[in-house]
Amino acid sequence: MTIRQLGYDEYNGKRYKVEVRSNKYLSIEPADDGFSVEWIEADNEIVEPLEDDMLSEWLDNPVAYGAFEGDVLIGFVEGFLEAWNNRYRISNICVFDVGLRSQGVGTALLETILKVAVDSGARMAVLETQSYNSKAILFYKKNGFELIGFDRYAYSNEGPEEHNMRIEMGKRL
């Protein structure tokens, strides 16, 4: 496996499709004067399709790196410096083939973008995931990220019932 920078012109807007699979979700519920946060085992495996564009138009001067097996792109990471608050936003990290996950591909991509973040002078790296994406949340925690915020209704008015809430995670650099 090799990691190399992806050209903006070649990868801007390129579509990708993956599946998120999880057997638990992070429950965030109002409690007393705050919120309770706990893992809940799902009754059935949660399977969520995800389709998105690489290097989307909303990103501000993004950079992206790909993990390659030969000439085959097996995963990527992208991010950019949020100049207004000097944080580095990791906007996407993805290993396409479920069978290649937990094989070090995501770790290599994350280490690459974190080095870019440090070199940019950012004070912190931040990213977003969903409350049902337990594997991503645990992966980020293992790599030094912590829960820094959430939005129970970011994606729909049924976010809590659908176990699909926005989780913001961060790591000081």
N, CA and C atoms as an extended XYZ file, in Angstrom:
519
Properties=species:S:1:pos:R:3:atomname:S:1:resname:S:1:resid:I:1 pbc="F F F"
N         0.844       -1.186        0.000 N   MET     1
C         0.000        0.000        0.000 CA  MET     1
C         0.885        1.242        0.000 C   MET     1
N         0.518        2.208       -0.823 N   THR     2
C         1.196        3.493       -0.834 CA  THR     2
C         0.161        4.600       -0.622 C   THR     2
N         0.620        5.676       -0.014 N   ILE     3
C        -0.218        6.865        0.185 CA  ILE     3
C         0.365        7.955       -0.694 C   ILE     3
N        -0.498        8.587       -1.496 N   ARG     4
C        -0.023        9.707       -2.306 CA  ARG     4
C        -1.119       10.764       -2.441 C   ARG     4
N        -0.665       11.976       -2.659 N   GLN     5
C        -1.605       13.086       -2.784 CA  GLN     5
C        -2.445       12.924       -4.043 C   GLN     5
N        -3.730       13.257       -3.922 N   LEU     6
C        -4.657       13.177       -5.051 CA  LEU     6
C        -4.769       14.539       -5.713 C   LEU     6
N        -4.730       14.560       -7.016 N   GLY     7
C        -4.863       15.803       -7.758 CA  GLY     7
C        -6.296       16.317       -7.713 C   GLY     7
N        -6.451       17.597       -7.441 N   TYR     8
C        -7.779       18.197       -7.337 CA  TYR     8
C        -8.563       18.052       -8.632 C   TYR     8
N        -7.951       18.369       -9.746 N   ASP     9
C        -8.658       18.318      -11.031 CA  ASP     9
C        -9.144       16.904      -11.365 C   ASP     9
N        -8.373       15.898      -10.995 N   GLU    10
C        -8.745       14.520      -11.315 CA  GLU    10
C        -9.833       13.974      -10.382 C   GLU    10
N        -9.819       14.397       -9.110 N   TYR    11
C       -10.717       13.775       -8.128 CA  TYR    11
C       -11.870       14.663       -7.669 C   TYR    11
N       -11.860       15.943       -8.007 N   ASN    12
C       -12.952       16.832       -7.624 CA  ASN    12
C       -14.280       16.318       -8.172 C   ASN    12
N       -15.244       16.066       -7.281 N   GLY    13
C       -16.570       15.623       -7.678 CA  GLY    13
C       -16.703       14.140       -7.977 C   GLY    13
N       -15.614       13.394       -7.872 N   LYS    14
C       -15.683       11.950       -8.136 CA  LYS    14
C       -16.554       11.295       -7.059 C   LYS    14
N       -17.550       10.519       -7.494 N   ARG    15
C       -18.490        9.866       -6.578 CA  ARG    15
C       -17.899        8.579       -6.011 C   ARG    15
N       -18.268        8.295       -4.787 N   TYR    16
C       -17.926        7.013       -4.191 CA  TYR    16
C       -19.115        6.517       -3.375 C   TYR    16
N       -19.197        5.217       -3.227 N   LYS    17
C       -20.267        4.576       -2.468 CA  LYS    17
C       -19.648        3.583       -1.496 C   LYS    17
N       -20.138        3.597       -0.266 N   VAL    18
C       -19.695        2.644        0.748 CA  VAL    18
C       -20.892        2.277        1.618 C   VAL    18
N       -20.657        1.346        2.512 N   GLU    19
C       -21.673        0.945        3.467 CA  GLU    19
C       -21.095        1.053        4.858 C   GLU    19
N       -21.875        1.630        5.776 N   VAL    20
C       -21.488        1.678        7.182 CA  VAL    20
C       -22.267        0.572        7.882 C   VAL    20
N       -21.565       -0.269        8.627 N   ARG    21
C       -22.203       -1.363        9.366 CA  ARG    21
C       -21.831       -1.234       10.832 C   ARG    21
N       -22.837       -1.403       11.696 N   SER    22
C       -22.593       -1.246       13.122 CA  SER    22
C       -23.572       -2.095       13.914 C   SER    22
N       -23.133       -2.552       15.071 N   ASN    23
C       -24.017       -3.308       15.950 CA  ASN    23
C       -24.404       -2.519       17.200 C   ASN    23
N       -23.989       -1.253       17.251 N   LYS    24
C       -24.361       -0.389       18.375 CA  LYS    24
C       -24.347        1.054       17.928 C   LYS    24
N       -24.916        1.909       18.763 N   TYR    25
C       -24.964        3.334       18.457 CA  TYR    25
C       -24.777        4.129       19.738 C   TYR    25
N       -24.346        5.347       19.572 N   LEU    26
C       -24.160        6.253       20.697 CA  LEU    26
C       -25.478        6.968       20.944 C   LEU    26
N       -26.043        6.760       22.120 N   SER    27
C       -27.301        7.396       22.499 CA  SER    27
C       -26.976        8.668       23.282 C   SER    27
N       -27.570        9.766       22.861 N   ILE    28
C       -27.382       11.046       23.546 CA  ILE    28
C       -28.776       11.569       23.871 C   ILE    28
N       -29.107       11.557       25.141 N   GLU    29
C       -30.457       11.917       25.579 CA  GLU    29
C       -30.407       12.995       26.651 C   GLU    29
N       -31.392       13.905       26.641 N   PRO    30
C       -31.470       14.886       27.725 CA  PRO    30
C       -31.593       14.167       29.077 C   PRO    30
N       -30.855       14.654       30.058 N   ALA    31
C       -30.886       14.071       31.403 CA  ALA    31
C       -30.561       15.158       32.417 C   ALA    31
N       -31.448       15.344       33.385 N   ASP    32
C       -31.259       16.366       34.416 CA  ASP    32
C       -30.961       17.709       33.762 C   ASP    32
N       -29.820       18.291       34.101 N   ASP    33
C       -29.445       19.592       33.545 CA  ASP    33
C       -28.478       19.470       32.372 C   ASP    33
N       -28.349       18.285       31.813 N   GLY    34
C       -27.413       18.074       30.705 CA  GLY    34
C       -27.880       16.946       29.816 C   GLY    34
N       -26.944       16.064       29.465 N   PHE    35
C       -27.236       14.947       28.583 CA  PHE    35
C       -26.529       13.701       29.092 C   PHE    35
N       -27.128       12.552       28.828 N   SER    36
C       -26.444       11.285       29.073 CA  SER    36
C       -25.921       10.778       27.727 C   SER    36
N       -24.757       10.191       27.746 N   VAL    37
C       -24.133        9.653       26.539 CA  VAL    37
C       -23.732        8.221       26.854 C   VAL    37
N       -24.318        7.262       26.107 N   GLU    38
C       -23.981        5.866       26.361 CA  GLU    38
C       -24.151        5.026       25.098 C   GLU    38
N       -23.368        3.935       25.054 N   TRP    39
C       -23.486        2.990       23.956 CA  TRP    39
C       -24.697        2.101       24.193 C   TRP    39
N       -25.472        1.877       23.120 N   ILE    40
C       -26.631        0.990       23.158 CA  ILE    40
C       -26.440       -0.077       22.075 C   ILE    40
N       -26.624       -1.334       22.451 N   GLU    41
C       -26.568       -2.424       21.472 CA  GLU    41
C       -27.798       -2.336       20.575 C   GLU    41
N       -27.609       -2.426       19.281 N   ALA    42
C       -28.718       -2.373       18.329 CA  ALA    42
C       -29.451       -3.715       18.306 C   ALA    42
N       -30.768       -3.663       18.123 N   ASP    43
C       -31.557       -4.895       18.011 CA  ASP    43
C       -31.148       -5.684       16.773 C   ASP    43
N       -30.881       -4.976       15.690 N   ASN    44
C       -30.428       -5.570       14.432 CA  ASN    44
C       -29.223       -4.779       13.953 C   ASN    44
N       -28.389       -5.411       13.140 N   GLU    45
C       -27.240       -4.701       12.601 CA  GLU    45
C       -27.714       -3.467       11.838 C   GLU    45
N       -27.062       -2.356       12.087 N   ILE    46
C       -27.362       -1.113       11.380 CA  ILE    46
C       -26.524       -1.112       10.103 C   ILE    46
N       -27.195       -0.968        8.964 N   VAL    47
C       -26.515       -0.910        7.675 CA  VAL    47
C       -26.994        0.357        6.979 C   VAL    47
N       -26.069        1.284        6.776 N   GLU    48
C       -26.408        2.564        6.154 CA  GLU    48
C       -25.546        2.776        4.909 C   GLU    48
N       -26.169        2.932        3.756 N   PRO    49
C       -25.395        3.262        2.558 CA  PRO    49
C       -24.941        4.717        2.614 C   PRO    49
N       -23.779        4.978        2.072 N   LEU    50
C       -23.250        6.335        2.031 CA  LEU    50
C       -22.724        6.581        0.625 C   LEU    50
N       -23.178        7.651        0.018 N   GLU    51
C       -22.712        8.054       -1.305 CA  GLU    51
C       -22.389        9.535       -1.225 C   GLU    51
N       -21.212        9.900       -1.706 N   ASP    52
C       -20.781       11.293       -1.590 CA  ASP    52
C       -19.793       11.609       -2.707 C   ASP    52
N       -19.425       12.883       -2.777 N   ASP    53
C       -18.416       13.349       -3.731 CA  ASP    53
C       -17.106       13.597       -3.006 C   ASP    53
N       -16.019       13.307       -3.660 N   MET    54
C       -14.702       13.653       -3.147 CA  MET    54
C       -14.449       15.128       -3.455 C   MET    54
N       -13.718       15.784       -2.595 N   LEU    55
C       -13.296       17.171       -2.785 CA  LEU    55
C       -14.467       18.072       -3.213 C   LEU    55
N       -15.517       18.048       -2.426 N   SER    56
C       -16.729       18.813       -2.723 CA  SER    56
C       -16.461       20.309       -2.812 C   SER    56
N       -17.357       21.000       -3.488 N   GLU    57
C       -17.215       22.432       -3.731 CA  GLU    57
C       -17.180       23.268       -2.447 C   GLU    57
N       -17.829       22.809       -1.377 N   TRP    58
C       -17.888       23.602       -0.147 CA  TRP    58
C       -16.564       23.634        0.616 C   TRP    58
N       -15.639       22.761        0.286 N   LEU    59
C       -14.358       22.708        0.971 CA  LEU    59
C       -13.490       23.898        0.573 C   LEU    59
N       -12.797       24.469        1.525 N   ASP    60
C       -11.968       25.646        1.303 CA  ASP    60
C       -10.505       25.238        1.120 C   ASP    60
N       -10.039       25.224       -0.126 N   ASN    61
C        -8.661       24.832       -0.454 CA  ASN    61
C        -8.313       23.448        0.102 C   ASN    61
N        -9.070       22.418       -0.282 N   PRO    62
C        -8.850       21.093        0.290 CA  PRO    62
C        -7.605       20.410       -0.273 C   PRO    62
N        -7.106       19.470        0.515 N   VAL    63
C        -6.084       18.547        0.043 CA  VAL    63
C        -6.622       17.143        0.299 C   VAL    63
N        -6.201       16.206       -0.519 N   ALA    64
C        -6.644       14.829       -0.359 CA  ALA    64
C        -5.485       13.881       -0.623 C   ALA    64
N        -5.526       12.765        0.065 N   TYR    65
C        -4.525       11.722       -0.097 CA  TYR    65
C        -5.251       10.404       -0.300 C   TYR    65
N        -4.707        9.577       -1.166 N   GLY    66
C        -5.298        8.281       -1.435 CA  GLY    66
C        -4.385        7.161       -1.000 C   GLY    66
N        -5.006        6.067       -0.589 N   ALA    67
C        -4.283        4.826       -0.323 CA  ALA    67
C        -4.461        3.957       -1.562 C   ALA    67
N        -3.364        3.476       -2.082 N   PHE    68
C        -3.383        2.700       -3.322 CA  PHE    68
C        -2.758        1.331       -3.119 C   PHE    68
N        -3.385        0.330       -3.732 N   GLU    69
C        -2.776       -0.987       -3.931 CA  GLU    69
C        -2.488       -1.038       -5.419 C   GLU    69
N        -1.239       -0.874       -5.775 N   GLY    70
C        -0.890       -0.731       -7.191 CA  GLY    70
C        -1.502        0.559       -7.694 C   GLY    70
N        -2.323        0.474       -8.737 N   ASP    71
C        -2.994        1.660       -9.274 CA  ASP    71
C        -4.430        1.788       -8.794 C   ASP    71
N        -4.856        0.922       -7.882 N   VAL    72
C        -6.246        0.912       -7.415 CA  VAL    72
C        -6.381        1.739       -6.138 C   VAL    72
N        -7.258        2.737       -6.188 N   LEU    73
C        -7.553        3.569       -5.022 CA  LEU    73
C        -8.423        2.761       -4.072 C   LEU    73
N        -7.936        2.513       -2.846 N   ILE    74
C        -8.674        1.707       -1.878 CA  ILE    74
C        -9.242        2.541       -0.732 C   ILE    74
N        -8.842        3.798       -0.648 N   GLY    75
C        -9.354        4.679        0.387 CA  GLY    75
C        -8.770        6.067        0.210 C   GLY    75
N        -9.361        7.033        0.894 N   PHE    76
C        -8.861        8.397        0.792 CA  PHE    76
C        -9.202        9.179        2.049 C   PHE    76
N        -8.513       10.290        2.190 N   VAL    77
C        -8.789       11.247        3.261 CA  VAL    77
C        -8.666       12.636        2.650 C   VAL    77
N        -9.506       13.543        3.105 N   GLU    78
C        -9.422       14.918        2.620 CA  GLU    78
C        -9.653       15.863        3.790 C   GLU    78
N        -9.127       17.063        3.661 N   GLY    79
C        -9.306       18.050        4.713 CA  GLY    79
C        -8.845       19.415        4.270 C   GLY    79
N        -9.047       20.371        5.168 N   PHE    80
C        -8.654       21.745        4.878 CA  PHE    80
C        -8.544       22.525        6.187 C   PHE    80
N        -7.776       23.612        6.127 N   LEU    81
C        -7.609       24.484        7.286 CA  LEU    81
C        -8.783       25.449        7.353 C   LEU    81
N        -9.487       25.449        8.474 N   GLU    82
C       -10.526       26.451        8.735 CA  GLU    82
C        -9.805       27.683        9.266 C   GLU    82
N        -9.547       28.638        8.399 N   ALA    83
C        -8.737       29.794        8.775 CA  ALA    83
C        -9.367       30.613        9.894 C   ALA    83
N       -10.691       30.698        9.933 N   TRP    84
C       -11.361       31.553       10.903 CA  TRP    84
C       -11.128       31.116       12.348 C   TRP    84
N       -10.867       29.812       12.593 N   ASN    85
C       -10.628       29.373       13.968 CA  ASN    85
C        -9.365       28.520       14.112 C   ASN    85
N        -8.570       28.450       13.038 N   ASN    86
C        -7.298       27.736       13.029 CA  ASN    86
C        -7.444       26.272       13.451 C   ASN    86
N        -8.516       25.638       12.958 N   ARG    87
C        -8.688       24.203       13.158 CA  ARG    87
C        -8.618       23.525       11.789 C   ARG    87
N        -8.119       22.302       11.775 N   TYR    88
C        -8.031       21.546       10.534 CA  TYR    88
C        -9.219       20.605       10.473 C   TYR    88
N       -10.079       20.809        9.484 N   ARG    89
C       -11.294       20.014        9.304 CA  ARG    89
C       -10.994       18.805        8.432 C   ARG    89
N       -11.104       17.610        8.988 N   ILE    90
C       -11.011       16.380        8.202 CA  ILE    90
C       -12.426       16.134        7.700 C   ILE    90
N       -12.634       16.387        6.423 N   SER    91
C       -13.988       16.351        5.873 CA  SER    91
C       -14.402       14.961        5.403 C   SER    91
N       -13.453       14.088        5.162 N   ASN    92
C       -13.759       12.731        4.733 CA  ASN    92
C       -12.568       11.831        5.007 C   ASN    92
N       -12.847       10.650        5.469 N   ILE    93
C       -11.854        9.577        5.522 CA  ILE    93
C       -12.641        8.300        5.266 C   ILE    93
N       -12.175        7.516        4.319 N   CYS    94
C       -12.965        6.367        3.908 CA  CYS    94
C       -12.068        5.267        3.348 C   CYS    94
N       -12.293        4.050        3.806 N   VAL    95
C       -11.708        2.853        3.206 CA  VAL    95
C       -12.869        2.161        2.510 C   VAL    95
N       -12.790        2.036        1.209 N   PHE    96
C       -13.927        1.603        0.405 CA  PHE    96
C       -14.382        0.173        0.690 C   PHE    96
N       -13.459       -0.771        0.707 N   ASP    97
C       -13.785       -2.184        0.858 CA  ASP    97
C       -13.844       -2.548        2.339 C   ASP    97
N       -14.989       -3.040        2.794 N   VAL    98
C       -15.165       -3.417        4.194 CA  VAL    98
C       -14.102       -4.428        4.616 C   VAL    98
N       -13.708       -5.306        3.717 N   GLY    99
C       -12.698       -6.313        4.017 CA  GLY    99
C       -11.314       -5.741        4.282 C   GLY    99
N       -11.068       -4.512        3.835 N   LEU   100
C        -9.764       -3.875        4.060 CA  LEU   100
C        -9.746       -3.011        5.324 C   LEU   100
N       -10.894       -2.845        5.943 N   ARG   101
C       -10.945       -2.060        7.182 CA  ARG   101
C       -10.297       -2.854        8.302 C   ARG   101
N        -9.735       -2.158        9.258 N   SER   102
C        -8.976       -2.759       10.374 CA  SER   102
C        -7.698       -3.423        9.883 C   SER   102
N        -7.173       -2.961        8.743 N   GLN   103
C        -5.932       -3.492        8.185 CA  GLN   103
C        -4.828       -2.423        8.144 C   GLN   103
N        -5.080       -1.252        8.758 N   GLY   104
C        -4.075       -0.195        8.807 CA  GLY   104
C        -4.223        0.875        7.741 C   GLY   104
N        -5.153        0.699        6.817 N   VAL   105
C        -5.333        1.691        5.750 CA  VAL   105
C        -5.827        3.014        6.330 C   VAL   105
N        -6.881        2.963        7.141 N   GLY   106
C        -7.426        4.174        7.756 CA  GLY   106
C        -6.414        4.865        8.647 C   GLY   106
N        -5.645        4.094        9.389 N   THR   107
C        -4.621        4.669       10.268 CA  THR   107
C        -3.572        5.411        9.446 C   THR   107
N        -3.125        4.813        8.347 N   ALA   108
C        -2.126        5.472        7.490 CA  ALA   108
C        -2.691        6.765        6.904 C   ALA   108
N        -3.958        6.736        6.475 N   LEU   109
C        -4.576        7.949        5.931 CA  LEU   109
C        -4.722        9.017        7.009 C   LEU   109
N        -5.175        8.622        8.198 N   LEU   110
C        -5.344        9.589        9.286 CA  LEU   110
C        -4.007       10.194        9.692 C   LEU   110
N        -2.970        9.382        9.806 N   GLU   111
C        -1.640        9.900       10.159 CA  GLU   111
C        -1.151       10.900        9.117 C   GLU   111
N        -1.434       10.621        7.848 N   THR   112
C        -1.015       11.519        6.772 CA  THR   112
C        -1.692       12.876        6.895 C   THR   112
N        -3.017       12.891        7.073 N   ILE   113
C        -3.735       14.172        7.132 CA  ILE   113
C        -3.418       14.905        8.438 C   ILE   113
N        -3.148       14.186        9.528 N   LEU   114
C        -2.778       14.855       10.777 CA  LEU   114
C        -1.412       15.534       10.648 C   LEU   114
N        -0.501       14.928        9.883 N   LYS   115
C         0.792       15.586        9.636 CA  LYS   115
C         0.576       16.868        8.839 C   LYS   115
N        -0.309       16.817        7.840 N   VAL   116
C        -0.645       18.021        7.061 CA  VAL   116
C        -1.224       19.084        7.990 C   VAL   116
N        -2.091       18.663        8.899 N   ALA   117
C        -2.717       19.593        9.841 CA  ALA   117
C        -1.673       20.261       10.733 C   ALA   117
N        -0.756       19.474       11.255 N   VAL   118
C         0.310       20.022       12.100 CA  VAL   118
C         1.173       20.992       11.293 C   VAL   118
N         1.546       20.576       10.084 N   ASP   119
C         2.385       21.428        9.232 CA  ASP   119
C         1.687       22.735        8.860 C   ASP   119
N         0.356       22.733        8.848 N   SER   120
C        -0.395       23.951        8.518 CA  SER   120
C        -0.413       24.937        9.679 C   SER   120
N        -0.017       24.475       10.864 N   GLY   121
C        -0.050       25.332       12.048 CA  GLY   121
C        -1.383       25.303       12.776 C   GLY   121
N        -2.277       24.401       12.377 N   ALA   122
C        -3.582       24.300       13.037 CA  ALA   122
C        -3.404       23.939       14.507 C   ALA   122
N        -4.320       24.423       15.318 N   ARG   123
C        -4.258       24.144       16.747 CA  ARG   123
C        -4.986       22.864       17.125 C   ARG   123
N        -5.875       22.401       16.218 N   MET   124
C        -6.711       21.250       16.513 CA  MET   124
C        -7.186       20.620       15.210 C   MET   124
N        -7.415       19.314       15.225 N   ALA   125
C        -8.059       18.619       14.106 CA  ALA   125
C        -9.467       18.263       14.550 C   ALA   125
N       -10.435       18.466       13.666 N   VAL   126
C       -11.838       18.156       13.978 CA  VAL   126
C       -12.459       17.381       12.828 C   VAL   126
N       -13.497       16.620       13.140 N   LEU   127
C       -14.215       15.857       12.132 CA  LEU   127
C       -15.625       15.575       12.622 C   LEU   127
N       -16.447       15.125       11.705 N   GLU   128
C       -17.839       14.794       11.993 CA  GLU   128
C       -18.094       13.339       11.640 C   GLU   128
N       -18.903       12.681       12.451 N   THR   129
C       -19.389       11.348       12.121 CA  THR   129
C       -20.810       11.228       12.643 C   THR   129
N       -21.409       10.063       12.477 N   GLN   130
C       -22.784        9.849       12.901 CA  GLN   130
C       -22.804        8.939       14.123 C   GLN   130
N       -23.836        9.113       14.941 N   SER   131
C       -23.935        8.357       16.192 CA  SER   131
C       -24.057        6.854       15.967 C   SER   131
N       -24.514        6.413       14.795 N   TYR   132
C       -24.611        4.977       14.514 CA  TYR   132
C       -23.298        4.396       13.991 C   TYR   132
N       -22.315        5.230       13.704 N   ASN   133
C       -21.059        4.760       13.124 CA  ASN   133
C       -20.067        4.422       14.239 C   ASN   133
N       -20.392        3.359       14.974 N   SER   134
C       -19.598        3.001       16.153 CA  SER   134
C       -18.143        2.698       15.805 C   SER   134
N       -17.915        2.042       14.688 N   LYS   135
C       -16.538        1.687       14.323 CA  LYS   135
C       -15.700        2.938       14.076 C   LYS   135
N       -16.295        3.945       13.431 N   ALA   136
C       -15.565        5.194       13.203 CA  ALA   136
C       -15.302        5.907       14.529 C   ALA   136
N       -16.310        5.998       15.371 N   ILE   137
C       -16.146        6.686       16.668 CA  ILE   137
C       -15.036        6.026       17.470 C   ILE   137
N       -15.048        4.709       17.547 N   LEU   138
C       -14.012        3.990       18.307 CA  LEU   138
C       -12.635        4.127       17.659 C   LEU   138
N       -12.577        4.147       16.321 N   PHE   139
C       -11.320        4.355       15.611 CA  PHE   139
C       -10.746        5.734       15.944 C   PHE   139
N       -11.584        6.750       15.901 N   TYR   140
C       -11.109        8.103       16.210 CA  TYR   140
C       -10.663        8.208       17.664 C   TYR   140
N       -11.417        7.625       18.580 N   LYS   141
C       -11.020        7.649       19.993 CA  LYS   141
C        -9.661        6.973       20.183 C   LYS   141
N        -9.465        5.831       19.522 N   LYS   142
C        -8.193        5.107       19.608 CA  LYS   142
C        -7.037        5.988       19.124 C   LYS   142
N        -7.335        6.909       18.227 N   ASN   143
C        -6.311        7.790       17.662 CA  ASN   143
C        -6.282        9.169       18.320 C   ASN   143
N        -6.836        9.273       19.528 N   GLY   144
C        -6.682       10.483       20.326 CA  GLY   144
C        -7.780       11.521       20.197 C   GLY   144
N        -8.832       11.230       19.445 N   PHE   145
C        -9.937       12.173       19.316 CA  PHE   145
C       -10.906       11.981       20.483 C   PHE   145
N       -11.605       13.047       20.817 N   GLU   146
C       -12.619       12.980       21.862 CA  GLU   146
C       -13.892       13.666       21.378 C   GLU   146
N       -14.999       13.329       21.998 N   LEU   147
C       -16.272       13.961       21.689 CA  LEU   147
C       -16.205       15.425       22.112 C   LEU   147
N       -16.441       16.337       21.162 N   ILE   148
C       -16.401       17.768       21.491 CA  ILE   148
C       -17.741       18.448       21.241 C   ILE   148
N       -18.695       17.702       20.675 N   GLY   149
C       -20.002       18.287       20.444 CA  GLY   149
C       -20.912       17.326       19.712 C   GLY   149
N       -22.177       17.690       19.645 N   PHE   150
C       -23.159       16.872       18.945 CA  PHE   150
C       -24.347       17.735       18.569 C   PHE   150
N       -25.113       17.234       17.614 N   ASP   151
C       -26.359       17.880       17.192 CA  ASP   151
C       -27.369       16.765       16.986 C   ASP   151
N       -28.344       16.691       17.860 N   ARG   152
C       -29.324       15.606       17.814 CA  ARG   152
C       -30.223       15.693       16.583 C   ARG   152
N       -30.341       16.863       15.974 N   TYR   153
C       -31.274       17.059       14.862 CA  TYR   153
C       -30.599       17.581       13.589 C   TYR   153
N       -29.324       17.316       13.406 N   ALA   154
C       -28.603       17.841       12.245 CA  ALA   154
C       -29.136       17.291       10.935 C   ALA   154
N       -29.489       16.029       10.894 N   TYR   155
C       -29.844       15.378        9.639 CA  TYR   155
C       -31.354       15.288        9.412 C   TYR   155
N       -32.120       15.217       10.498 N   SER   156
C       -33.583       15.170       10.392 CA  SER   156
C       -34.195       15.426       11.767 C   SER   156
N       -35.481       15.661       11.791 N   ASN   157
C       -36.178       15.848       13.068 CA  ASN   157
C       -36.344       14.538       13.824 C   ASN   157
N       -36.011       13.419       13.185 N   GLU   158
C       -36.101       12.114       13.824 CA  GLU   158
C       -34.725       11.560       14.184 C   GLU   158
N       -33.713       12.408       14.227 N   GLY   159
C       -32.345       11.967       14.497 CA  GLY   159
C       -32.206       11.030       15.678 C   GLY   159
N       -32.711       11.408       16.864 N   PRO   160
C       -32.560       10.510       18.012 CA  PRO   160
C       -33.251        9.158       17.814 C   PRO   160
N       -34.440        9.165       17.238 N   GLU   161
C       -35.165        7.906       17.019 CA  GLU   161
C       -34.473        7.039       15.974 C   GLU   161
N       -33.861        7.668       14.987 N   GLU   162
C       -33.158        6.938       13.924 CA  GLU   162
C       -31.720        6.593       14.306 C   GLU   162
N       -31.279        7.015       15.490 N   HIS   163
C       -29.905        6.813       15.964 CA  HIS   163
C       -28.915        7.443       14.982 C   HIS   163
N       -29.305        8.573       14.427 N   ASN   164
C       -28.505        9.261       13.419 CA  ASN   164
C       -28.330       10.723       13.827 C   ASN   164
N       -27.433       10.913       14.772 N   MET   165
C       -27.130       12.255       15.245 CA  MET   165
C       -25.711       12.614       14.835 C   MET   165
N       -25.480       13.894       14.655 N   ARG   166
C       -24.157       14.392       14.265 CA  ARG   166
C       -23.261       14.406       15.491 C   ARG   166
N       -22.101       13.770       15.359 N   ILE   167
C       -21.094       13.731       16.424 CA  ILE   167
C       -19.888       14.515       15.930 C   ILE   167
N       -19.434       15.473       16.709 N   GLU   168
C       -18.234       16.238       16.389 CA  GLU   168
C       -17.125       15.737       17.314 C   GLU   168
N       -15.986       15.393       16.719 N   MET   169
C       -14.855       14.903       17.501 CA  MET   169
C       -13.637       15.756       17.181 C   MET   169
N       -12.751       15.894       18.146 N   GLY   170
C       -11.566       16.721       17.953 CA  GLY   170
C       -10.354       16.189       18.664 C   GLY   170
N        -9.212       16.674       18.224 N   LYS   171
C        -7.930       16.294       18.800 CA  LYS   171
C        -7.028       17.513       18.804 C   LYS   171
N        -6.492       17.846       19.959 N   ARG   172
C        -5.528       18.958       20.019 CA  ARG   172
C        -4.235       18.531       19.344 C   ARG   172
N        -3.657       19.479       18.600 N   LEU   173
C        -2.401       19.187       17.892 CA  LEU   173
C        -1.220       19.815       18.604 C   LEU   173
